[in-house]
Coordinates of C-alpha atoms in Angstrom, one line a residue:
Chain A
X1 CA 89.2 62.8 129.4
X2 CA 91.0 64.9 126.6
X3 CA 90.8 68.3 126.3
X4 CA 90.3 68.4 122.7
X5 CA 87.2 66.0 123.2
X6 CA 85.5 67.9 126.0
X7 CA 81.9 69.2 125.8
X8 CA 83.1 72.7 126.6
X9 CA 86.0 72.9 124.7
X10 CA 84.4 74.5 121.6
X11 CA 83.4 77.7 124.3
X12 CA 86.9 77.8 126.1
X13 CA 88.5 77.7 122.1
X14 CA 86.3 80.7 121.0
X15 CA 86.6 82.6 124.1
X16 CA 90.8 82.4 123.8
X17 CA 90.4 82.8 120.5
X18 CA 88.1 86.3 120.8
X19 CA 90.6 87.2 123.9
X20 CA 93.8 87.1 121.9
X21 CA 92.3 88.9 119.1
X22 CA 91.2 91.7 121.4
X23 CA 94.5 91.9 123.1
X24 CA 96.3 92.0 119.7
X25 CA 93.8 95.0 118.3
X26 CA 94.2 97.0 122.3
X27 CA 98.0 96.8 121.8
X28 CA 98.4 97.8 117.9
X29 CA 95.9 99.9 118.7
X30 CA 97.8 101.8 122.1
X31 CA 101.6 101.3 119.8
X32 CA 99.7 103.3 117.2
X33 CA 97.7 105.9 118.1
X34 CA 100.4 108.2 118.9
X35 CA 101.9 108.2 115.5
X36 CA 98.5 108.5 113.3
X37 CA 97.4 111.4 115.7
X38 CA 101.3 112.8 114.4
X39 CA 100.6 111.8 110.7
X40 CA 96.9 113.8 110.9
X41 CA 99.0 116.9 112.2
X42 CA 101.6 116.7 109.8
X43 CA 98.8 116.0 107.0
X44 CA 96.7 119.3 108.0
X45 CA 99.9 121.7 108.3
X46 CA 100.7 120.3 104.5
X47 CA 97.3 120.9 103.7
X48 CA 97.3 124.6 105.5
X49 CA 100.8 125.3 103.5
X50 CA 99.8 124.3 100.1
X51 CA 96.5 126.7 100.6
X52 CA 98.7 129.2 101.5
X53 CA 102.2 129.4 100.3
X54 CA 103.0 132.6 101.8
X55 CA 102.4 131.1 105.3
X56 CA 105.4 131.5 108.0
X57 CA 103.2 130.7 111.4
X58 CA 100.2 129.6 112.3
X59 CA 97.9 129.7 116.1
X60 CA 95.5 127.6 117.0
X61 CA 92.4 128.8 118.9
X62 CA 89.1 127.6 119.4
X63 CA 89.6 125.4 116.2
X64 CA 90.2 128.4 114.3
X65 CA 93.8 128.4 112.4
X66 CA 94.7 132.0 112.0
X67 CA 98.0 132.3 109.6
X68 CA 100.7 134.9 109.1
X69 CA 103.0 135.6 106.7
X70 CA 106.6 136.3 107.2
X71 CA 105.8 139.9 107.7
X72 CA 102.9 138.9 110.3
X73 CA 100.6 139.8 108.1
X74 CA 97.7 137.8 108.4
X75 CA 96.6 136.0 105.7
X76 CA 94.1 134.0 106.4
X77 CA 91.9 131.6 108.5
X78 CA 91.2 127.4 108.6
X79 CA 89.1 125.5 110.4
X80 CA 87.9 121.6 110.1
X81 CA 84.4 121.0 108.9
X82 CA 82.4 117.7 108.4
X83 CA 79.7 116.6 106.3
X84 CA 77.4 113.9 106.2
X85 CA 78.2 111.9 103.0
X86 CA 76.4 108.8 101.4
X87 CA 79.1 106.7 103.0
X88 CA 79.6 108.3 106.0
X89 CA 81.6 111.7 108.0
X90 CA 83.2 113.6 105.0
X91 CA 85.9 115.4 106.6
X92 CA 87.0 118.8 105.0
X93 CA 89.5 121.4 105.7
X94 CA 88.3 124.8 104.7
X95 CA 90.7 127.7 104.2
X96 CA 89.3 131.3 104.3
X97 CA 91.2 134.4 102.6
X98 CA 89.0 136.9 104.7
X99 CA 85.9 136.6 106.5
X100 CA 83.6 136.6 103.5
X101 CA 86.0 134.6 101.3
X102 CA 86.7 130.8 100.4
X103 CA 90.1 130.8 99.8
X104 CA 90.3 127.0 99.2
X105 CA 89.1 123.9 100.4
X106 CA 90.4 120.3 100.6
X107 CA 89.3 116.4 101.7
X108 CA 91.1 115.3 104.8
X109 CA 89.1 112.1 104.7
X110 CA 85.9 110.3 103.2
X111 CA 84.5 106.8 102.6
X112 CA 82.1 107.7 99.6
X113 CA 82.0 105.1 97.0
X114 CA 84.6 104.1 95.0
X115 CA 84.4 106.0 91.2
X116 CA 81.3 108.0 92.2
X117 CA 81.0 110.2 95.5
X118 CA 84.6 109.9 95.6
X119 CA 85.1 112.2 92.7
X120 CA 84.8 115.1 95.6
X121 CA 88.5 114.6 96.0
X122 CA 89.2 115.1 92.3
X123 CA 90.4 119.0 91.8
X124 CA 87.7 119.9 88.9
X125 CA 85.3 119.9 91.8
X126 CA 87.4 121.3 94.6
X127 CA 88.9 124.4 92.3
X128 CA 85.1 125.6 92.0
X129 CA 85.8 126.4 95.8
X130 CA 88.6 128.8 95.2
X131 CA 87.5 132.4 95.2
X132 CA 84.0 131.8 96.2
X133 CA 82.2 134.0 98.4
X134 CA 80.9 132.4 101.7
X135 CA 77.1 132.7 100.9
X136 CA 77.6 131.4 97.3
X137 CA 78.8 128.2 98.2
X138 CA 75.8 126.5 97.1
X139 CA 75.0 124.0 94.2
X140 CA 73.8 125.9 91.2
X141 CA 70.4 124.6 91.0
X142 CA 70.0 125.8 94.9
X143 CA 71.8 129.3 93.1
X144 CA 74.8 129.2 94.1
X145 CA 78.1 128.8 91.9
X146 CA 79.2 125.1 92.7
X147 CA 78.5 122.1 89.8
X148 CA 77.4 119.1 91.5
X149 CA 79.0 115.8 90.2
X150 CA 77.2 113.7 88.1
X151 CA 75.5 110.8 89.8
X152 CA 76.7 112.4 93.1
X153 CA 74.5 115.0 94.1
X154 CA 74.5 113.7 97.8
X155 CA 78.4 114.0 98.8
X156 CA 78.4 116.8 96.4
X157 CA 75.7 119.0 98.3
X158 CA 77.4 117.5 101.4
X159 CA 80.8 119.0 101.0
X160 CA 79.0 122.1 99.8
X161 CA 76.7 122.5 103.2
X162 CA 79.1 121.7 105.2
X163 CA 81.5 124.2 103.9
X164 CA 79.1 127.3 103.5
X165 CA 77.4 126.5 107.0
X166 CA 80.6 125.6 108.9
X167 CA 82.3 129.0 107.3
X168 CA 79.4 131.3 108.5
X169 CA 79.4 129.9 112.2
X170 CA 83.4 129.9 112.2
X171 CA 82.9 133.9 110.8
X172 CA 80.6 134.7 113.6
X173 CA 82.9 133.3 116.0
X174 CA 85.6 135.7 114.8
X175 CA 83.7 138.8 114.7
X176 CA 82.5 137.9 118.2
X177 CA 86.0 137.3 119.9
X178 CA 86.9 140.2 118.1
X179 CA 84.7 142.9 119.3
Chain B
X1 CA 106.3 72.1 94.4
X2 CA 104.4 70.8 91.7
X3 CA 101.2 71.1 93.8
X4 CA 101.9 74.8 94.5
X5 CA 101.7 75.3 90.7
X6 CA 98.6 73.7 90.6
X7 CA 96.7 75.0 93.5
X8 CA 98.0 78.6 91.8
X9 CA 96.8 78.2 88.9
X10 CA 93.5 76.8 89.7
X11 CA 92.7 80.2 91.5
X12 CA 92.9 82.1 88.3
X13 CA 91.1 80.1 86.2
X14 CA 89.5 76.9 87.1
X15 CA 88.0 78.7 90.5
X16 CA 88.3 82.1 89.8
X17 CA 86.4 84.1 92.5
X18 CA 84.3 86.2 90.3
X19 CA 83.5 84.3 87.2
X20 CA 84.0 80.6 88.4
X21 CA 82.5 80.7 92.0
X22 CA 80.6 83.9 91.7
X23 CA 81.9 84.8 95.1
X24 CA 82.6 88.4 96.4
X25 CA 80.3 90.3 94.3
X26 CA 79.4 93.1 96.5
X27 CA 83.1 94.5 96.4
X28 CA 83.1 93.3 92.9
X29 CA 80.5 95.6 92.1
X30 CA 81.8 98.6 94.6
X31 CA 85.3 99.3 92.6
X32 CA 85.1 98.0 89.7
X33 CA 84.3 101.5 88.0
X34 CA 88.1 101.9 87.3
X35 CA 91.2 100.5 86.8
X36 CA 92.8 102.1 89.9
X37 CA 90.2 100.8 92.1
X38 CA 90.6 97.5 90.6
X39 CA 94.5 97.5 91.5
X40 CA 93.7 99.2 95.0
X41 CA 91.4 96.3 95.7
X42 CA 93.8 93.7 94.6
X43 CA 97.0 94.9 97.0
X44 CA 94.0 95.0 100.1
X45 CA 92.8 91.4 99.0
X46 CA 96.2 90.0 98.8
X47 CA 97.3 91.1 102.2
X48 CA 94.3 90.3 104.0
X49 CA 94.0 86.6 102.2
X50 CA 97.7 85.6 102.6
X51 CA 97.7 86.3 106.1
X52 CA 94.2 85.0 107.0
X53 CA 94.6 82.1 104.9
X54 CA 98.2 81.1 106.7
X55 CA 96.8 81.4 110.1
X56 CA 93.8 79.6 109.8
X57 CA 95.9 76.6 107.9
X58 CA 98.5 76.7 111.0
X59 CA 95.2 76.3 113.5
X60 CA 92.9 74.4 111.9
X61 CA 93.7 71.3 113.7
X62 CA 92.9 72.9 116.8
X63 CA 89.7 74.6 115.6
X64 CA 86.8 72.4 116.2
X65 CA 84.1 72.1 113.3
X66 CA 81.0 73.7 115.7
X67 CA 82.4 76.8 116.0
X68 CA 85.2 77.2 112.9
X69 CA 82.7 80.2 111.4
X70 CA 82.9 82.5 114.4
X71 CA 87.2 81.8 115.2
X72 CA 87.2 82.8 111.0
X73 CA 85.5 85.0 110.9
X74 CA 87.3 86.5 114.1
X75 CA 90.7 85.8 113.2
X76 CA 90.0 87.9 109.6
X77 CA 88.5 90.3 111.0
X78 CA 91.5 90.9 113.9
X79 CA 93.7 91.0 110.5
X80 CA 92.2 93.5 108.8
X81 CA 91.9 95.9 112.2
X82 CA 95.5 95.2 112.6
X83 CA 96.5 95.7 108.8
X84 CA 94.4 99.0 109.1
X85 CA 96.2 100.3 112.0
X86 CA 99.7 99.3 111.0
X87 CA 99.0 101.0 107.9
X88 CA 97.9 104.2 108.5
X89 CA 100.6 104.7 111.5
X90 CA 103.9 103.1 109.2
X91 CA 102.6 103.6 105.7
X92 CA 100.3 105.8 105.5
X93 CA 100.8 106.7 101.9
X94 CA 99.7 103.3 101.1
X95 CA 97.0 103.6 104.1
X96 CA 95.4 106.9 101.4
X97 CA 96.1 105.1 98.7
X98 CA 94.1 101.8 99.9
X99 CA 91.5 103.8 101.5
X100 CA 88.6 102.1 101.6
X101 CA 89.2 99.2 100.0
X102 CA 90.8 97.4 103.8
X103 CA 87.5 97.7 105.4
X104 CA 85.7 96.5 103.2
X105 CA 87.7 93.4 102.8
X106 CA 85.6 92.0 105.8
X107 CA 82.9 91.6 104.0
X108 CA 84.4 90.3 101.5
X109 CA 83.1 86.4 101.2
X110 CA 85.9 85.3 98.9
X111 CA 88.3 85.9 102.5
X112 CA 86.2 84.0 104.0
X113 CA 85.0 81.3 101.3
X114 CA 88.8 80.3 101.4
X115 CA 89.2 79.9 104.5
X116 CA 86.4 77.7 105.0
X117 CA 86.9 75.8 101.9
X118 CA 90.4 75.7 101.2
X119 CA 92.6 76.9 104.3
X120 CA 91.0 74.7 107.0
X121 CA 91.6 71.4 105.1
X122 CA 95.0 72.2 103.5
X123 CA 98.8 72.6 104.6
X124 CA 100.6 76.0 104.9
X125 CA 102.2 75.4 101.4
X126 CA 98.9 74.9 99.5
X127 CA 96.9 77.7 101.5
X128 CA 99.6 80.3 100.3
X129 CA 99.4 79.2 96.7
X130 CA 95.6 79.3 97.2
X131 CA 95.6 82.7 98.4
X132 CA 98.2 84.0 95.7
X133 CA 96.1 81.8 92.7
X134 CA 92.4 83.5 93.9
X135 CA 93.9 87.0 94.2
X136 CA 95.9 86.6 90.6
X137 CA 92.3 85.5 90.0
X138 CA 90.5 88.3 91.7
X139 CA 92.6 91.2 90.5
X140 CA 92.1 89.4 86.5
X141 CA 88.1 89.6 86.4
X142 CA 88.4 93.1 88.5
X143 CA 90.4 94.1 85.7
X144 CA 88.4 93.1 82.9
X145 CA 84.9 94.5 84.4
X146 CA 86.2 97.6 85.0
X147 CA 88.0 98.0 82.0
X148 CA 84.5 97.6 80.0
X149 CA 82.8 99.8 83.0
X150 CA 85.6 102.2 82.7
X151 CA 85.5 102.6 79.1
X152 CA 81.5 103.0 78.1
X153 CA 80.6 104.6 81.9
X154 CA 83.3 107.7 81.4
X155 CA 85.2 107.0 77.8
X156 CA 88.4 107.1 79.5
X157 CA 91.0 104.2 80.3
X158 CA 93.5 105.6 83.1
X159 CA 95.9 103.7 85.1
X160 CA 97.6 105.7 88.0
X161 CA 95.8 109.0 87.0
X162 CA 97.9 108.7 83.5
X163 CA 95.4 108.6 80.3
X164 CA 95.4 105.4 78.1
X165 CA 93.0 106.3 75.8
X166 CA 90.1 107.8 75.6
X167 CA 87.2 106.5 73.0
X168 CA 86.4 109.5 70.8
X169 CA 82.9 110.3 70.9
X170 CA 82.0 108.1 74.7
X171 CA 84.2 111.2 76.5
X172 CA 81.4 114.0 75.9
X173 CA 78.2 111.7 76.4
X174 CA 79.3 108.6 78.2
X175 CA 76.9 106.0 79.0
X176 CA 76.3 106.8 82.8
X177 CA 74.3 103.9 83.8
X178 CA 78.0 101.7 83.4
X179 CA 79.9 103.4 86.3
X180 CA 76.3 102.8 88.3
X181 CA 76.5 99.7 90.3
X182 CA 73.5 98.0 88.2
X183 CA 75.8 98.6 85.4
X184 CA 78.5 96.3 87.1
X185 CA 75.4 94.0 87.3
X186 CA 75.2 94.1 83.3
X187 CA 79.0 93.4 82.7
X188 CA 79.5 90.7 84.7
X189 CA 76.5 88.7 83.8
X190 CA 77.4 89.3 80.3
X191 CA 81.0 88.5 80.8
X192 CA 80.1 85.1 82.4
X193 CA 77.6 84.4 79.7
X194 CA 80.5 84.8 77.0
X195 CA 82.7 82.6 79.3
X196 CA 80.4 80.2 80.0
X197 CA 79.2 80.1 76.2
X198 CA 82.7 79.6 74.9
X199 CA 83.6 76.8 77.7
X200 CA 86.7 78.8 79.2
X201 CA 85.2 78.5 82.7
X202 CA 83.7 75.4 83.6
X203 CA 81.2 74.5 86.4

């Protein structure tokens, strides 16, 4: 008897078929890892040095990015947050000028939808950030300083928690390490 | 040769995804709120559909018919994993850029509509025409709907964040409800009416 005409060959076809696609996703997955951890480095210390010119060096600790300037000065803090968007994690990179301050913030990632929630990457919504104090990150009808996007009050209010809460814990953990 | 032509040019017109064989609607509706979406969509679609479309033409002789949906739907779904990957580790400006619009290729049932209806029957040849014709196709209604989506939801045409126009008057109090998906819903039905009404796209 043929192979081809076999009662079983439909099962041994699929299974192959299912095995080979799984080797091919373990194997681009393993060749590529490496170089899209790389890219997400390189992508946050672009981020971190277009929030803050001035910066020379940065340390890392506890998730906390503390920058200096040439001088050592320190001019700053970053840290990662994420929010819980209408599409799913909303990842945000928050920049601090002091420990009340928002210096800026920007979108790392997001998957809100297309010409709507995804207007939280657009800079009229992100320059409202700049400047703000901590506790004023809110949206305006909750009274804080923040417009909400039209049509996309749940990744806007999203970005917004998760920056104001986020800040405050990561300002906490300052003063605390400090003392 | 001449059948490449044909099957090319059937795609856009004679079975064009959106307005001929109502197919792919969900994505339809998902980025068709502006021009750059539409494009975006377009260069995911193409990838996905060339490649799916040649490798399921090179096995379909080997596929029996009992199980042909699950090794499809497998093999395009492998692609689009793989595309992702190889994307956001080699190109990754392109990887931003896309976005979205890869993942959601998998459920997009115009991938898999050819497949089933044109790339399992067909030669290598006329599978890549296929794929070319339904994305020229594709990319042609996505580019009409959100034109009129575009233009009435925000009063602004923009291609690659550069301004076209804008329509004086729809800037300050645009008509909302068009950049909403039930507004995509709106467009297109009244786009295929007009089509259908004036006999360019036949049943």
């Amino acid at each position: 008897m043929k192979l081809s005409t076999s009662r079983f060959y439909p099962i041994i076809l699929l299974t192959i078929v299912v095995f080979l696609s799984v080797v091919l996703i373990i194997a681009t997955n393993t060749i590529t890892q490496g170089r899209i951890q790389d890219q997400q480095a390189q992508q946050i210390q672009g981020m971190l040095k277009k929030m803050f010119p001035d910066m020379d060096k940065y340390t890392l600790q506890n998730e906390i990015y503390t920058l200096y300037a040439t001088d050592q000065a320190r001019i700053g803090y970053a840290f990662l947050a994420t929010g819980k968007g209408y599409g799913g994690d909303i990842s945000i990179l928050i920049g601090l000028e002091n420990e009340t301050t928002v210096k800026a913030i920007s979108i790392i990632s997001q998957s809100e939808t297309p010409g709507l929630g995804d207007r939280i990457t657009g800079s009229s919504f992100l320059n409202q950030f700049d400047g703000v104090s901590i506790d004023s990150v809110k949206l305006k009808r909750n009274g804080g300083q923040i417009d909400a996007i039209t049509g996309s009050t749940i990744s806007s209010s999203a970005v917004v928690n998760a920056v104001r809460i986020t800040a405050l814990e990561k300002v906490q953990a300052l003063s605390a390490t400090s003392k | 040769m001449v059948r490449f032509w044909r099957e090319l040019i059937k795609g856009v017109v004679i079975s064009n995804p959106v307005f001929a064989l109502v197919l792919g609607l969900c994505p339809t509706l998902a980025v068709s709120t502006s021009l750059d979406n539409a494009l975006g969509m377009t260069a995911g679609v193409l990838f996905v559909l060339l490649g799916s479309n040649i490798i399921i033409s090179l096995i379909r002789k080997a596929v029996p018919n009992i199980v042909r949906i699950p090794v499809f739907i497998v093999v395009i779904a492998t692609f689009v994993t793989v595309i992702n990957l190889l994307f956001h580790a080699y190109v990754p400006s392109l990887y931003e850029s896309l976005g979205i619009y890869l993942p959601l290729i998998v459920v997009n049932c115009i991938v898999l509509g050819r497949a089933e209806a044109f790339a399992s029957k067909n030669p290598i040849s006329s599978s890549i025409a296929d794929a070319i014709g339904i994305t020229i196709g594709f990319a042609l209604a996505l580019i009409i709907i959100s034109f009129f989506r575009a233009l009435l939801g925000t009063g602004n045409i923009s291609v690659l964040g550069r301004n076209l126009f804008s329509f004086p008057g729809l800037t300050k109090d645009p008509i909302v409800l068009f950049i909403l998906p039930s507004g995509a819903f709106l467009v297109i039905a009244l786009l295929l009416a007009l089509f259908r009404w004036t006999g360019v796209m036949k049943e």
